[in-house]
Amino acid sequence: MNYYNEIKRELINNETNKRVKDYSKNKYELETYLRVGKLLIDAQGGEERAKYGDGLIKEYSNKLAKELDRKYDITTLKRMRKFYLVIQKGAPVAHQLTWSHYCELLPINDINKINYYISQVMINNLSKRQLREKIKSNEYERLDESTKLKLVTQEKLTIAD
């Protein structure tokens, strides 16, 4: 399998499909970046080796910058790889969230924390800026432990929570 050509094909298809309605466009964009992330992991020989595979990402980024009008820089490709890994750990691909929302969530290492913020965006229809403010204010960390446990086990929350 030629991973570079597969990644390039996915990104070209994404650019073509960006001309559709916002919801469909966002859904397709997230699915594309998820597939590209998986292809990057596979091209680098799996998750463990991917941590050390930044040379391949740099090579692909340079080729994509030359062959496509849009620049897919190293940071963007790394985010796509991290996005795939976060989804593999159990975060949902919520089509109500944009790529910008996920970029705010990617630096977070705690999957429960990520899931909390995803649910907050979906429930409250938060913008990227509002999500960033919630993360900066450590909203999740300020919850008491019993509420966090209910969120993890997906129990119904009460007003006291």
mmCIF file with all atom_site columns, N, CA and C in Angstrom, residues 86-158:
data_model
loop_
_atom_site.group_PDB
_atom_site.id
_atom_site.type_symbol
_atom_site.label_atom_id
_atom_site.label_alt_id
_atom_site.label_comp_id
_atom_site.label_asym_id
_atom_site.label_entity_id
_atom_site.label_seq_id
_atom_site.pdbx_PDB_ins_code
_atom_site.Cartn_x
_atom_site.Cartn_y
_atom_site.Cartn_z
_atom_site.occupancy
_atom_site.B_iso_or_equiv
_atom_site.pdbx_formal_charge
_atom_site.auth_seq_id
_atom_site.auth_comp_id
_atom_site.auth_asym_id
_atom_site.auth_atom_id
_atom_site.pdbx_PDB_model_num
ATOM 1   N N  . VAL A 1 86  ? -6.987  9.615  20.027 1.00 0.00 ? 86  VAL A N  1
ATOM 2   C CA . VAL A 1 86  ? -7.977  10.012 21.037 1.00 0.00 ? 86  VAL A CA 1
ATOM 3   C C  . VAL A 1 86  ? -9.293  9.273  20.794 1.00 0.00 ? 86  VAL A C  1
ATOM 4   N N  . ILE A 1 87  ? -9.694  9.174  19.543 1.00 0.00 ? 87  ILE A N  1
ATOM 5   C CA . ILE A 1 87  ? -10.938 8.467  19.218 1.00 0.00 ? 87  ILE A CA 1
ATOM 6   C C  . ILE A 1 87  ? -10.791 6.977  19.546 1.00 0.00 ? 87  ILE A C  1
ATOM 7   N N  . GLN A 1 88  ? -9.627  6.423  19.309 1.00 0.00 ? 88  GLN A N  1
ATOM 8   C CA . GLN A 1 88  ? -9.380  5.010  19.635 1.00 0.00 ? 88  GLN A CA 1
ATOM 9   C C  . GLN A 1 88  ? -9.485  4.759  21.140 1.00 0.00 ? 88  GLN A C  1
ATOM 10  N N  . LYS A 1 89  ? -9.166  5.763  21.955 1.00 0.00 ? 89  LYS A N  1
ATOM 11  C CA . LYS A 1 89  ? -9.221  5.609  23.411 1.00 0.00 ? 89  LYS A CA 1
ATOM 12  C C  . LYS A 1 89  ? -10.638 5.729  23.954 1.00 0.00 ? 89  LYS A C  1
ATOM 13  N N  . GLY A 1 90  ? -11.595 6.143  23.101 1.00 0.00 ? 90  GLY A N  1
ATOM 14  C CA . GLY A 1 90  ? -12.978 6.152  23.553 1.00 0.00 ? 90  GLY A CA 1
ATOM 15  C C  . GLY A 1 90  ? -13.717 7.472  23.448 1.00 0.00 ? 90  GLY A C  1
ATOM 16  N N  . ALA A 1 91  ? -13.114 8.489  22.881 1.00 0.00 ? 91  ALA A N  1
ATOM 17  C CA . ALA A 1 91  ? -13.841 9.745  22.684 1.00 0.00 ? 91  ALA A CA 1
ATOM 18  C C  . ALA A 1 91  ? -14.723 9.590  21.447 1.00 0.00 ? 91  ALA A C  1
ATOM 19  N N  . PRO A 1 92  ? -15.921 10.155 21.490 1.00 0.00 ? 92  PRO A N  1
ATOM 20  C CA . PRO A 1 92  ? -16.795 10.032 20.315 1.00 0.00 ? 92  PRO A CA 1
ATOM 21  C C  . PRO A 1 92  ? -16.408 11.019 19.220 1.00 0.00 ? 92  PRO A C  1
ATOM 22  N N  . VAL A 1 93  ? -16.701 10.648 17.986 1.00 0.00 ? 93  VAL A N  1
ATOM 23  C CA . VAL A 1 93  ? -16.582 11.607 16.893 1.00 0.00 ? 93  VAL A CA 1
ATOM 24  C C  . VAL A 1 93  ? -17.941 12.299 16.839 1.00 0.00 ? 93  VAL A C  1
ATOM 25  N N  . ALA A 1 94  ? -18.031 13.427 17.499 1.00 0.00 ? 94  ALA A N  1
ATOM 26  C CA . ALA A 1 94  ? -19.283 14.172 17.575 1.00 0.00 ? 94  ALA A CA 1
ATOM 27  C C  . ALA A 1 94  ? -19.314 15.175 16.429 1.00 0.00 ? 94  ALA A C  1
ATOM 28  N N  . HIS A 1 95  ? -20.239 14.990 15.514 1.00 0.00 ? 95  HIS A N  1
ATOM 29  C CA . HIS A 1 95  ? -20.279 15.841 14.333 1.00 0.00 ? 95  HIS A CA 1
ATOM 30  C C  . HIS A 1 95  ? -20.781 17.249 14.629 1.00 0.00 ? 95  HIS A C  1
ATOM 31  N N  . GLN A 1 96  ? -21.242 17.467 15.858 1.00 0.00 ? 96  GLN A N  1
ATOM 32  C CA . GLN A 1 96  ? -21.597 18.826 16.262 1.00 0.00 ? 96  GLN A CA 1
ATOM 33  C C  . GLN A 1 96  ? -20.336 19.643 16.532 1.00 0.00 ? 96  GLN A C  1
ATOM 34  N N  . LEU A 1 97  ? -19.234 18.957 16.804 1.00 0.00 ? 97  LEU A N  1
ATOM 35  C CA . LEU A 1 97  ? -17.969 19.637 17.046 1.00 0.00 ? 97  LEU A CA 1
ATOM 36  C C  . LEU A 1 97  ? -17.242 19.825 15.722 1.00 0.00 ? 97  LEU A C  1
ATOM 37  N N  . THR A 1 98  ? -16.518 20.913 15.630 1.00 0.00 ? 98  THR A N  1
ATOM 38  C CA . THR A 1 98  ? -15.725 21.168 14.436 1.00 0.00 ? 98  THR A CA 1
ATOM 39  C C  . THR A 1 98  ? -14.292 20.692 14.679 1.00 0.00 ? 98  THR A C  1
ATOM 40  N N  . TRP A 1 99  ? -13.499 20.723 13.626 1.00 0.00 ? 99  TRP A N  1
ATOM 41  C CA . TRP A 1 99  ? -12.092 20.388 13.757 1.00 0.00 ? 99  TRP A CA 1
ATOM 42  C C  . TRP A 1 99  ? -11.422 21.334 14.762 1.00 0.00 ? 99  TRP A C  1
ATOM 43  N N  . SER A 1 100 ? -11.836 22.599 14.765 1.00 0.00 ? 100 SER A N  1
ATOM 44  C CA . SER A 1 100 ? -11.275 23.574 15.710 1.00 0.00 ? 100 SER A CA 1
ATOM 45  C C  . SER A 1 100 ? -11.566 23.175 17.154 1.00 0.00 ? 100 SER A C  1
ATOM 46  N N  . HIS A 1 101 ? -12.766 22.662 17.412 1.00 0.00 ? 101 HIS A N  1
ATOM 47  C CA . HIS A 1 101 ? -13.092 22.176 18.757 1.00 0.00 ? 101 HIS A CA 1
ATOM 48  C C  . HIS A 1 101 ? -12.121 21.057 19.155 1.00 0.00 ? 101 HIS A C  1
ATOM 49  N N  . TYR A 1 102 ? -11.951 20.087 18.252 1.00 0.00 ? 102 TYR A N  1
ATOM 50  C CA . TYR A 1 102 ? -11.072 18.959 18.569 1.00 0.00 ? 102 TYR A CA 1
ATOM 51  C C  . TYR A 1 102 ? -9.622  19.419 18.757 1.00 0.00 ? 102 TYR A C  1
ATOM 52  N N  . CYS A 1 103 ? -9.196  20.413 18.001 1.00 0.00 ? 103 CYS A N  1
ATOM 53  C CA . CYS A 1 103 ? -7.825  20.920 18.184 1.00 0.00 ? 103 CYS A CA 1
ATOM 54  C C  . CYS A 1 103 ? -7.636  21.482 19.585 1.00 0.00 ? 103 CYS A C  1
ATOM 55  N N  . GLU A 1 104 ? -8.686  22.047 20.172 1.00 0.00 ? 104 GLU A N  1
ATOM 56  C CA . GLU A 1 104 ? -8.624  22.534 21.560 1.00 0.00 ? 104 GLU A CA 1
ATOM 57  C C  . GLU A 1 104 ? -8.530  21.366 22.536 1.00 0.00 ? 104 GLU A C  1
ATOM 58  N N  . LEU A 1 105 ? -9.139  20.245 22.191 1.00 0.00 ? 105 LEU A N  1
ATOM 59  C CA . LEU A 1 105 ? -9.188  19.088 23.095 1.00 0.00 ? 105 LEU A CA 1
ATOM 60  C C  . LEU A 1 105 ? -7.960  18.181 22.988 1.00 0.00 ? 105 LEU A C  1
ATOM 61  N N  . LEU A 1 106 ? -7.276  18.197 21.876 1.00 0.00 ? 106 LEU A N  1
ATOM 62  C CA . LEU A 1 106 ? -6.170  17.250 21.654 1.00 0.00 ? 106 LEU A CA 1
ATOM 63  C C  . LEU A 1 106 ? -5.037  17.325 22.672 1.00 0.00 ? 106 LEU A C  1
ATOM 64  N N  . PRO A 1 107 ? -4.688  18.492 23.218 1.00 0.00 ? 107 PRO A N  1
ATOM 65  C CA . PRO A 1 107 ? -3.614  18.509 24.220 1.00 0.00 ? 107 PRO A CA 1
ATOM 66  C C  . PRO A 1 107 ? -3.986  17.832 25.546 1.00 0.00 ? 107 PRO A C  1
ATOM 67  N N  . ILE A 1 108 ? -5.268  17.576 25.768 1.00 0.00 ? 108 ILE A N  1
ATOM 68  C CA . ILE A 1 108 ? -5.717  16.963 27.022 1.00 0.00 ? 108 ILE A CA 1
ATOM 69  C C  . ILE A 1 108 ? -5.437  15.466 26.965 1.00 0.00 ? 108 ILE A C  1
ATOM 70  N N  . ASN A 1 109 ? -4.856  14.919 28.034 1.00 0.00 ? 109 ASN A N  1
ATOM 71  C CA . ASN A 1 109 ? -4.501  13.499 28.049 1.00 0.00 ? 109 ASN A CA 1
ATOM 72  C C  . ASN A 1 109 ? -5.537  12.605 28.715 1.00 0.00 ? 109 ASN A C  1
ATOM 73  N N  . ASP A 1 110 ? -6.400  13.166 29.529 1.00 0.00 ? 110 ASP A N  1
ATOM 74  C CA . ASP A 1 110 ? -7.404  12.387 30.263 1.00 0.00 ? 110 ASP A CA 1
ATOM 75  C C  . ASP A 1 110 ? -8.648  12.213 29.397 1.00 0.00 ? 110 ASP A C  1
ATOM 76  N N  . ILE A 1 111 ? -8.951  10.969 29.008 1.00 0.00 ? 111 ILE A N  1
ATOM 77  C CA . ILE A 1 111 ? -10.085 10.695 28.122 1.00 0.00 ? 111 ILE A CA 1
ATOM 78  C C  . ILE A 1 111 ? -11.413 11.088 28.770 1.00 0.00 ? 111 ILE A C  1
ATOM 79  N N  . ASN A 1 112 ? -11.527 10.945 30.090 1.00 0.00 ? 112 ASN A N  1
ATOM 80  C CA . ASN A 1 112 ? -12.762 11.344 30.773 1.00 0.00 ? 112 ASN A CA 1
ATOM 81  C C  . ASN A 1 112 ? -12.966 12.855 30.681 1.00 0.00 ? 112 ASN A C  1
ATOM 82  N N  . LYS A 1 113 ? -11.894 13.573 30.796 1.00 0.00 ? 113 LYS A N  1
ATOM 83  C CA . LYS A 1 113 ? -11.934 15.027 30.691 1.00 0.00 ? 113 LYS A CA 1
ATOM 84  C C  . LYS A 1 113 ? -12.341 15.437 29.269 1.00 0.00 ? 113 LYS A C  1
ATOM 85  N N  . ILE A 1 114 ? -11.770 14.781 28.277 1.00 0.00 ? 114 ILE A N  1
ATOM 86  C CA . ILE A 1 114 ? -12.122 15.057 26.884 1.00 0.00 ? 114 ILE A CA 1
ATOM 87  C C  . ILE A 1 114 ? -13.610 14.787 26.659 1.00 0.00 ? 114 ILE A C  1
ATOM 88  N N  . ASN A 1 115 ? -14.079 13.642 27.132 1.00 0.00 ? 115 ASN A N  1
ATOM 89  C CA . ASN A 1 115 ? -15.493 13.290 26.965 1.00 0.00 ? 115 ASN A CA 1
ATOM 90  C C  . ASN A 1 115 ? -16.403 14.292 27.661 1.00 0.00 ? 115 ASN A C  1
ATOM 91  N N  . TYR A 1 116 ? -15.988 14.793 28.822 1.00 0.00 ? 116 TYR A N  1
ATOM 92  C CA . TYR A 1 116 ? -16.775 15.797 29.531 1.00 0.00 ? 116 TYR A CA 1
ATOM 93  C C  . TYR A 1 116 ? -16.932 17.050 28.673 1.00 0.00 ? 116 TYR A C  1
ATOM 94  N N  . TYR A 1 117 ? -15.816 17.539 28.138 1.00 0.00 ? 117 TYR A N  1
ATOM 95  C CA . TYR A 1 117 ? -15.877 18.760 27.342 1.00 0.00 ? 117 TYR A CA 1
ATOM 96  C C  . TYR A 1 117 ? -16.647 18.543 26.034 1.00 0.00 ? 117 TYR A C  1
ATOM 97  N N  . ILE A 1 118 ? -16.530 17.367 25.427 1.00 0.00 ? 118 ILE A N  1
ATOM 98  C CA . ILE A 1 118 ? -17.323 17.070 24.227 1.00 0.00 ? 118 ILE A CA 1
ATOM 99  C C  . ILE A 1 118 ? -18.812 17.149 24.560 1.00 0.00 ? 118 ILE A C  1
ATOM 100 N N  . SER A 1 119 ? -19.202 16.546 25.680 1.00 0.00 ? 119 SER A N  1
ATOM 101 C CA . SER A 1 119 ? -20.626 16.584 26.056 1.00 0.00 ? 119 SER A CA 1
ATOM 102 C C  . SER A 1 119 ? -21.075 18.008 26.350 1.00 0.00 ? 119 SER A C  1
ATOM 103 N N  . GLN A 1 120 ? -20.211 18.824 26.942 1.00 0.00 ? 120 GLN A N  1
ATOM 104 C CA . GLN A 1 120 ? -20.561 20.213 27.228 1.00 0.00 ? 120 GLN A CA 1
ATOM 105 C C  . GLN A 1 120 ? -20.777 21.004 25.932 1.00 0.00 ? 120 GLN A C  1
ATOM 106 N N  . VAL A 1 121 ? -19.939 20.759 24.945 1.00 0.00 ? 121 VAL A N  1
ATOM 107 C CA . VAL A 1 121 ? -20.105 21.436 23.659 1.00 0.00 ? 121 VAL A CA 1
ATOM 108 C C  . VAL A 1 121 ? -21.435 21.040 23.033 1.00 0.00 ? 121 VAL A C  1
ATOM 109 N N  . MET A 1 122 ? -21.756 19.744 23.081 1.00 0.00 ? 122 MET A N  1
ATOM 110 C CA . MET A 1 122 ? -22.987 19.267 22.463 1.00 0.00 ? 122 MET A CA 1
ATOM 111 C C  . MET A 1 122 ? -24.227 19.765 23.212 1.00 0.00 ? 122 MET A C  1
ATOM 112 N N  . ILE A 1 123 ? -24.201 19.737 24.528 1.00 0.00 ? 123 ILE A N  1
ATOM 113 C CA . ILE A 1 123 ? -25.357 20.151 25.320 1.00 0.00 ? 123 ILE A CA 1
ATOM 114 C C  . ILE A 1 123 ? -25.594 21.651 25.202 1.00 0.00 ? 123 ILE A C  1
ATOM 115 N N  . ASN A 1 124 ? -24.505 22.428 25.288 1.00 0.00 ? 124 ASN A N  1
ATOM 116 C CA . ASN A 1 124 ? -24.627 23.886 25.353 1.00 0.00 ? 124 ASN A CA 1
ATOM 117 C C  . ASN A 1 124 ? -24.317 24.597 24.036 1.00 0.00 ? 124 ASN A C  1
ATOM 118 N N  . ASN A 1 125 ? -24.052 23.816 22.983 1.00 0.00 ? 125 ASN A N  1
ATOM 119 C CA . ASN A 1 125 ? -23.741 24.392 21.669 1.00 0.00 ? 125 ASN A CA 1
ATOM 120 C C  . ASN A 1 125 ? -22.650 25.462 21.779 1.00 0.00 ? 125 ASN A C  1
ATOM 121 N N  . LEU A 1 126 ? -21.536 25.067 22.387 1.00 0.00 ? 126 LEU A N  1
ATOM 122 C CA . LEU A 1 126 ? -20.446 26.013 22.644 1.00 0.00 ? 126 LEU A CA 1
ATOM 123 C C  . LEU A 1 126 ? -19.629 26.277 21.393 1.00 0.00 ? 126 LEU A C  1
ATOM 124 N N  . SER A 1 127 ? -19.178 27.491 21.267 1.00 0.00 ? 127 SER A N  1
ATOM 125 C CA . SER A 1 127 ? -18.222 27.836 20.209 1.00 0.00 ? 127 SER A CA 1
ATOM 126 C C  . SER A 1 127 ? -16.838 27.351 20.639 1.00 0.00 ? 127 SER A C  1
ATOM 127 N N  . LYS A 1 128 ? -15.901 27.434 19.713 1.00 0.00 ? 128 LYS A N  1
ATOM 128 C CA . LYS A 1 128 ? -14.528 27.057 20.047 1.00 0.00 ? 128 LYS A CA 1
ATOM 129 C C  . LYS A 1 128 ? -14.002 27.954 21.166 1.00 0.00 ? 128 LYS A C  1
ATOM 130 N N  . ARG A 1 129 ? -14.300 29.226 21.096 1.00 0.00 ? 129 ARG A N  1
ATOM 131 C CA . ARG A 1 129 ? -13.835 30.177 22.110 1.00 0.00 ? 129 ARG A CA 1
ATOM 132 C C  . ARG A 1 129 ? -14.428 29.840 23.481 1.00 0.00 ? 129 ARG A C  1
ATOM 133 N N  . GLN A 1 130 ? -15.716 29.515 23.520 1.00 0.00 ? 130 GLN A N  1
ATOM 134 C CA . GLN A 1 130 ? -16.354 29.165 24.790 1.00 0.00 ? 130 GLN A CA 1
ATOM 135 C C  . GLN A 1 130 ? -15.767 27.876 25.355 1.00 0.00 ? 130 GLN A C  1
ATOM 136 N N  . LEU A 1 131 ? -15.480 26.921 24.489 1.00 0.00 ? 131 LEU A N  1
ATOM 137 C CA . LEU A 1 131 ? -14.840 25.676 24.939 1.00 0.00 ? 131 LEU A CA 1
ATOM 138 C C  . LEU A 1 131 ? -13.472 25.979 25.530 1.00 0.00 ? 131 LEU A C  1
ATOM 139 N N  . ARG A 1 132 ? -12.692 26.798 24.853 1.00 0.00 ? 132 ARG A N  1
ATOM 140 C CA . ARG A 1 132 ? -11.362 27.171 25.344 1.00 0.00 ? 132 ARG A CA 1
ATOM 141 C C  . ARG A 1 132 ? -11.448 27.797 26.729 1.00 0.00 ? 132 ARG A C  1
ATOM 142 N N  . GLU A 1 133 ? -12.455 28.654 26.939 1.00 0.00 ? 133 GLU A N  1
ATOM 143 C CA . GLU A 1 133 ? -12.635 29.301 28.241 1.00 0.00 ? 133 GLU A CA 1
ATOM 144 C C  . GLU A 1 133 ? -12.947 28.276 29.328 1.00 0.00 ? 133 GLU A C  1
ATOM 145 N N  . LYS A 1 134 ? -13.782 27.299 29.010 1.00 0.00 ? 134 LYS A N  1
ATOM 146 C CA . LYS A 1 134 ? -14.113 26.250 29.985 1.00 0.00 ? 134 LYS A CA 1
ATOM 147 C C  . LYS A 1 134 ? -12.862 25.435 30.347 1.00 0.00 ? 134 LYS A C  1
ATOM 148 N N  . ILE A 1 135 ? -12.057 25.124 29.341 1.00 0.00 ? 135 ILE A N  1
ATOM 149 C CA . ILE A 1 135 ? -10.837 24.351 29.581 1.00 0.00 ? 135 ILE A CA 1
ATOM 150 C C  . ILE A 1 135 ? -9.861  25.173 30.427 1.00 0.00 ? 135 ILE A C  1
ATOM 151 N N  . LYS A 1 136 ? -9.676  26.447 30.066 1.00 0.00 ? 136 LYS A N  1
ATOM 152 C CA . LYS A 1 136 ? -8.748  27.306 30.813 1.00 0.00 ? 136 LYS A CA 1
ATOM 153 C C  . LYS A 1 136 ? -9.192  27.514 32.252 1.00 0.00 ? 136 LYS A C  1
ATOM 154 N N  . SER A 1 137 ? -10.503 27.545 32.472 1.00 0.00 ? 137 SER A N  1
ATOM 155 C CA . SER A 1 137 ? -11.005 27.756 33.833 1.00 0.00 ? 137 SER A CA 1
ATOM 156 C C  . SER A 1 137 ? -10.999 26.461 34.653 1.00 0.00 ? 137 SER A C  1
ATOM 157 N N  . ASN A 1 138 ? -10.511 25.364 34.058 1.00 0.00 ? 138 ASN A N  1
ATOM 158 C CA . ASN A 1 138 ? -10.441 24.060 34.738 1.00 0.00 ? 138 ASN A CA 1
ATOM 159 C C  . ASN A 1 138 ? -11.801 23.615 35.274 1.00 0.00 ? 138 ASN A C  1
ATOM 160 N N  . GLU A 1 139 ? -12.817 23.783 34.459 1.00 0.00 ? 139 GLU A N  1
ATOM 161 C CA . GLU A 1 139 ? -14.171 23.424 34.874 1.00 0.00 ? 139 GLU A CA 1
ATOM 162 C C  . GLU A 1 139 ? -14.255 21.962 35.306 1.00 0.00 ? 139 GLU A C  1
ATOM 163 N N  . TYR A 1 140 ? -13.655 21.062 34.533 1.00 0.00 ? 140 TYR A N  1
ATOM 164 C CA . TYR A 1 140 ? -13.710 19.639 34.867 1.00 0.00 ? 140 TYR A CA 1
ATOM 165 C C  . TYR A 1 140 ? -13.036 19.360 36.205 1.00 0.00 ? 140 TYR A C  1
ATOM 166 N N  . GLU A 1 141 ? -11.884 19.971 36.433 1.00 0.00 ? 141 GLU A N  1
ATOM 167 C CA . GLU A 1 141 ? -11.146 19.731 37.669 1.00 0.00 ? 141 GLU A CA 1
ATOM 168 C C  . GLU A 1 141 ? -11.907 20.225 38.894 1.00 0.00 ? 141 GLU A C  1
ATOM 169 N N  . ARG A 1 142 ? -12.772 21.212 38.718 1.00 0.00 ? 142 ARG A N  1
ATOM 170 C CA . ARG A 1 142 ? -13.526 21.757 39.841 1.00 0.00 ? 142 ARG A CA 1
ATOM 171 C C  . ARG A 1 142 ? -14.739 20.902 40.224 1.00 0.00 ? 142 ARG A C  1
ATOM 172 N N  . LEU A 1 143 ? -15.083 19.931 39.403 1.00 0.00 ? 143 LEU A N  1
ATOM 173 C CA . LEU A 1 143 ? -16.179 19.034 39.759 1.00 0.00 ? 143 LEU A CA 1
ATOM 174 C C  . LEU A 1 143 ? -15.745 18.154 40.920 1.00 0.00 ? 143 LEU A C  1
ATOM 175 N N  . ASP A 1 144 ? -16.692 17.806 41.793 1.00 0.00 ? 144 ASP A N  1
ATOM 176 C CA . ASP A 1 144 ? -16.307 16.906 42.880 1.00 0.00 ? 144 ASP A CA 1
ATOM 177 C C  . ASP A 1 144 ? -16.170 15.482 42.336 1.00 0.00 ? 144 ASP A C  1
ATOM 178 N N  . GLU A 1 145 ? -15.503 14.656 43.096 1.00 0.00 ? 145 GLU A N  1
ATOM 179 C CA . GLU A 1 145 ? -15.165 13.303 42.636 1.00 0.00 ? 145 GLU A CA 1
ATOM 180 C C  . GLU A 1 145 ? -16.399 12.440 42.347 1.00 0.00 ? 145 GLU A C  1
ATOM 181 N N  . SER A 1 146 ? -17.453 12.597 43.139 1.00 0.00 ? 146 SER A N  1
ATOM 182 C CA . SER A 1 146 ? -18.654 11.783 42.897 1.00 0.00 ? 146 SER A CA 1
ATOM 183 C C  . SER A 1 146 ? -19.308 12.156 41.562 1.00 0.00 ? 146 SER A C  1
ATOM 184 N N  . THR A 1 147 ? -19.287 13.437 41.224 1.00 0.00 ? 147 THR A N  1
ATOM 185 C CA . THR A 1 147 ? -19.841 13.866 39.938 1.00 0.00 ? 147 THR A CA 1
ATOM 186 C C  . THR A 1 147 ? -18.988 13.327 38.792 1.00 0.00 ? 147 THR A C  1
ATOM 187 N N  . LYS A 1 148 ? -17.671 13.385 38.944 1.00 0.00 ? 148 LYS A N  1
ATOM 188 C CA . LYS A 1 148 ? -16.778 12.835 37.917 1.00 0.00 ? 148 LYS A CA 1
ATOM 189 C C  . LYS A 1 148 ? -17.038 11.344 37.723 1.00 0.00 ? 148 LYS A C  1
ATOM 190 N N  . LEU A 1 149 ? -17.239 10.621 38.839 1.00 0.00 ? 149 LEU A N  1
ATOM 191 C CA . LEU A 1 149 ? -17.511 9.191  38.756 1.00 0.00 ? 149 LEU A CA 1
ATOM 192 C C  . LEU A 1 149 ? -18.818 8.935  38.015 1.00 0.00 ? 149 LEU A C  1
ATOM 193 N N  . LYS A 1 150 ? -19.837 9.737  38.285 1.00 0.00 ? 150 LYS A N  1
ATOM 194 C CA . LYS A 1 150 ? -21.114 9.592  37.584 1.00 0.00 ? 150 LYS A CA 1
ATOM 195 C C  . LYS A 1 150 ? -20.947 9.851  36.090 1.00 0.00 ? 150 LYS A C  1
ATOM 196 N N  . LEU A 1 151 ? -20.109 10.800 35.744 1.00 0.00 ? 151 LEU A N  1
ATOM 197 C CA . LEU A 1 151 ? -19.863 11.083 34.337 1.00 0.00 ? 151 LEU A CA 1
ATOM 198 C C  . LEU A 1 151 ? -19.166 9.908  33.656 1.00 0.00 ? 151 LEU A C  1
ATOM 199 N N  . VAL A 1 152 ? -18.215 9.308  34.345 1.00 0.00 ? 152 VAL A N  1
ATOM 200 C CA . VAL A 1 152 ? -17.477 8.177  33.782 1.00 0.00 ? 152 VAL A CA 1
ATOM 201 C C  . VAL A 1 152 ? -18.401 6.978  33.598 1.00 0.00 ? 152 VAL A C  1
ATOM 202 N N  . THR A 1 153 ? -19.254 6.725  34.605 1.00 0.00 ? 153 THR A N  1
ATOM 203 C CA . THR A 1 153 ? -20.160 5.570  34.539 1.00 0.00 ? 153 THR A CA 1
ATOM 204 C C  . THR A 1 153 ? -21.455 5.896  33.812 1.00 0.00 ? 153 THR A C  1
ATOM 205 N N  . GLN A 1 154 ? -21.574 7.138  33.377 1.00 0.00 ? 154 GLN A N  1
ATOM 206 C CA . GLN A 1 154 ? -22.728 7.622  32.625 1.00 0.00 ? 154 GLN A CA 1
ATOM 207 C C  . GLN A 1 154 ? -24.038 7.494  33.405 1.00 0.00 ? 154 GLN A C  1
ATOM 208 N N  . GLU A 1 155 ? -23.937 7.731  34.723 1.00 0.00 ? 155 GLU A N  1
ATOM 209 C CA . GLU A 1 155 ? -25.140 7.761  35.537 1.00 0.00 ? 155 GLU A CA 1
ATOM 210 C C  . GLU A 1 155 ? -25.841 9.097  35.325 1.00 0.00 ? 155 GLU A C  1
ATOM 211 N N  . LYS A 1 156 ? -27.109 9.108  35.636 1.00 0.00 ? 156 LYS A N  1
ATOM 212 C CA . LYS A 1 156 ? -27.870 10.343 35.511 1.00 0.00 ? 156 LYS A CA 1
ATOM 213 C C  . LYS A 1 156 ? -27.459 11.307 36.626 1.00 0.00 ? 156 LYS A C  1
ATOM 214 N N  . LEU A 1 157 ? -27.184 12.538 36.243 1.00 0.00 ? 157 LEU A N  1
ATOM 215 C CA . LEU A 1 157 ? -26.780 13.549 37.220 1.00 0.00 ? 157 LEU A CA 1
ATOM 216 C C  . LEU A 1 157 ? -28.016 14.184 37.851 1.00 0.00 ? 157 LEU A C  1
ATOM 217 N N  . THR A 1 158 ? -27.858 14.574 39.107 1.00 0.00 ? 158 THR A N  1
ATOM 218 C CA . THR A 1 158 ? -28.933 15.273 39.803 1.00 0.00 ? 158 THR A CA 1
ATOM 219 C C  . THR A 1 158 ? -28.586 16.749 39.892 1.00 0.00 ? 158 THR A C  1
#
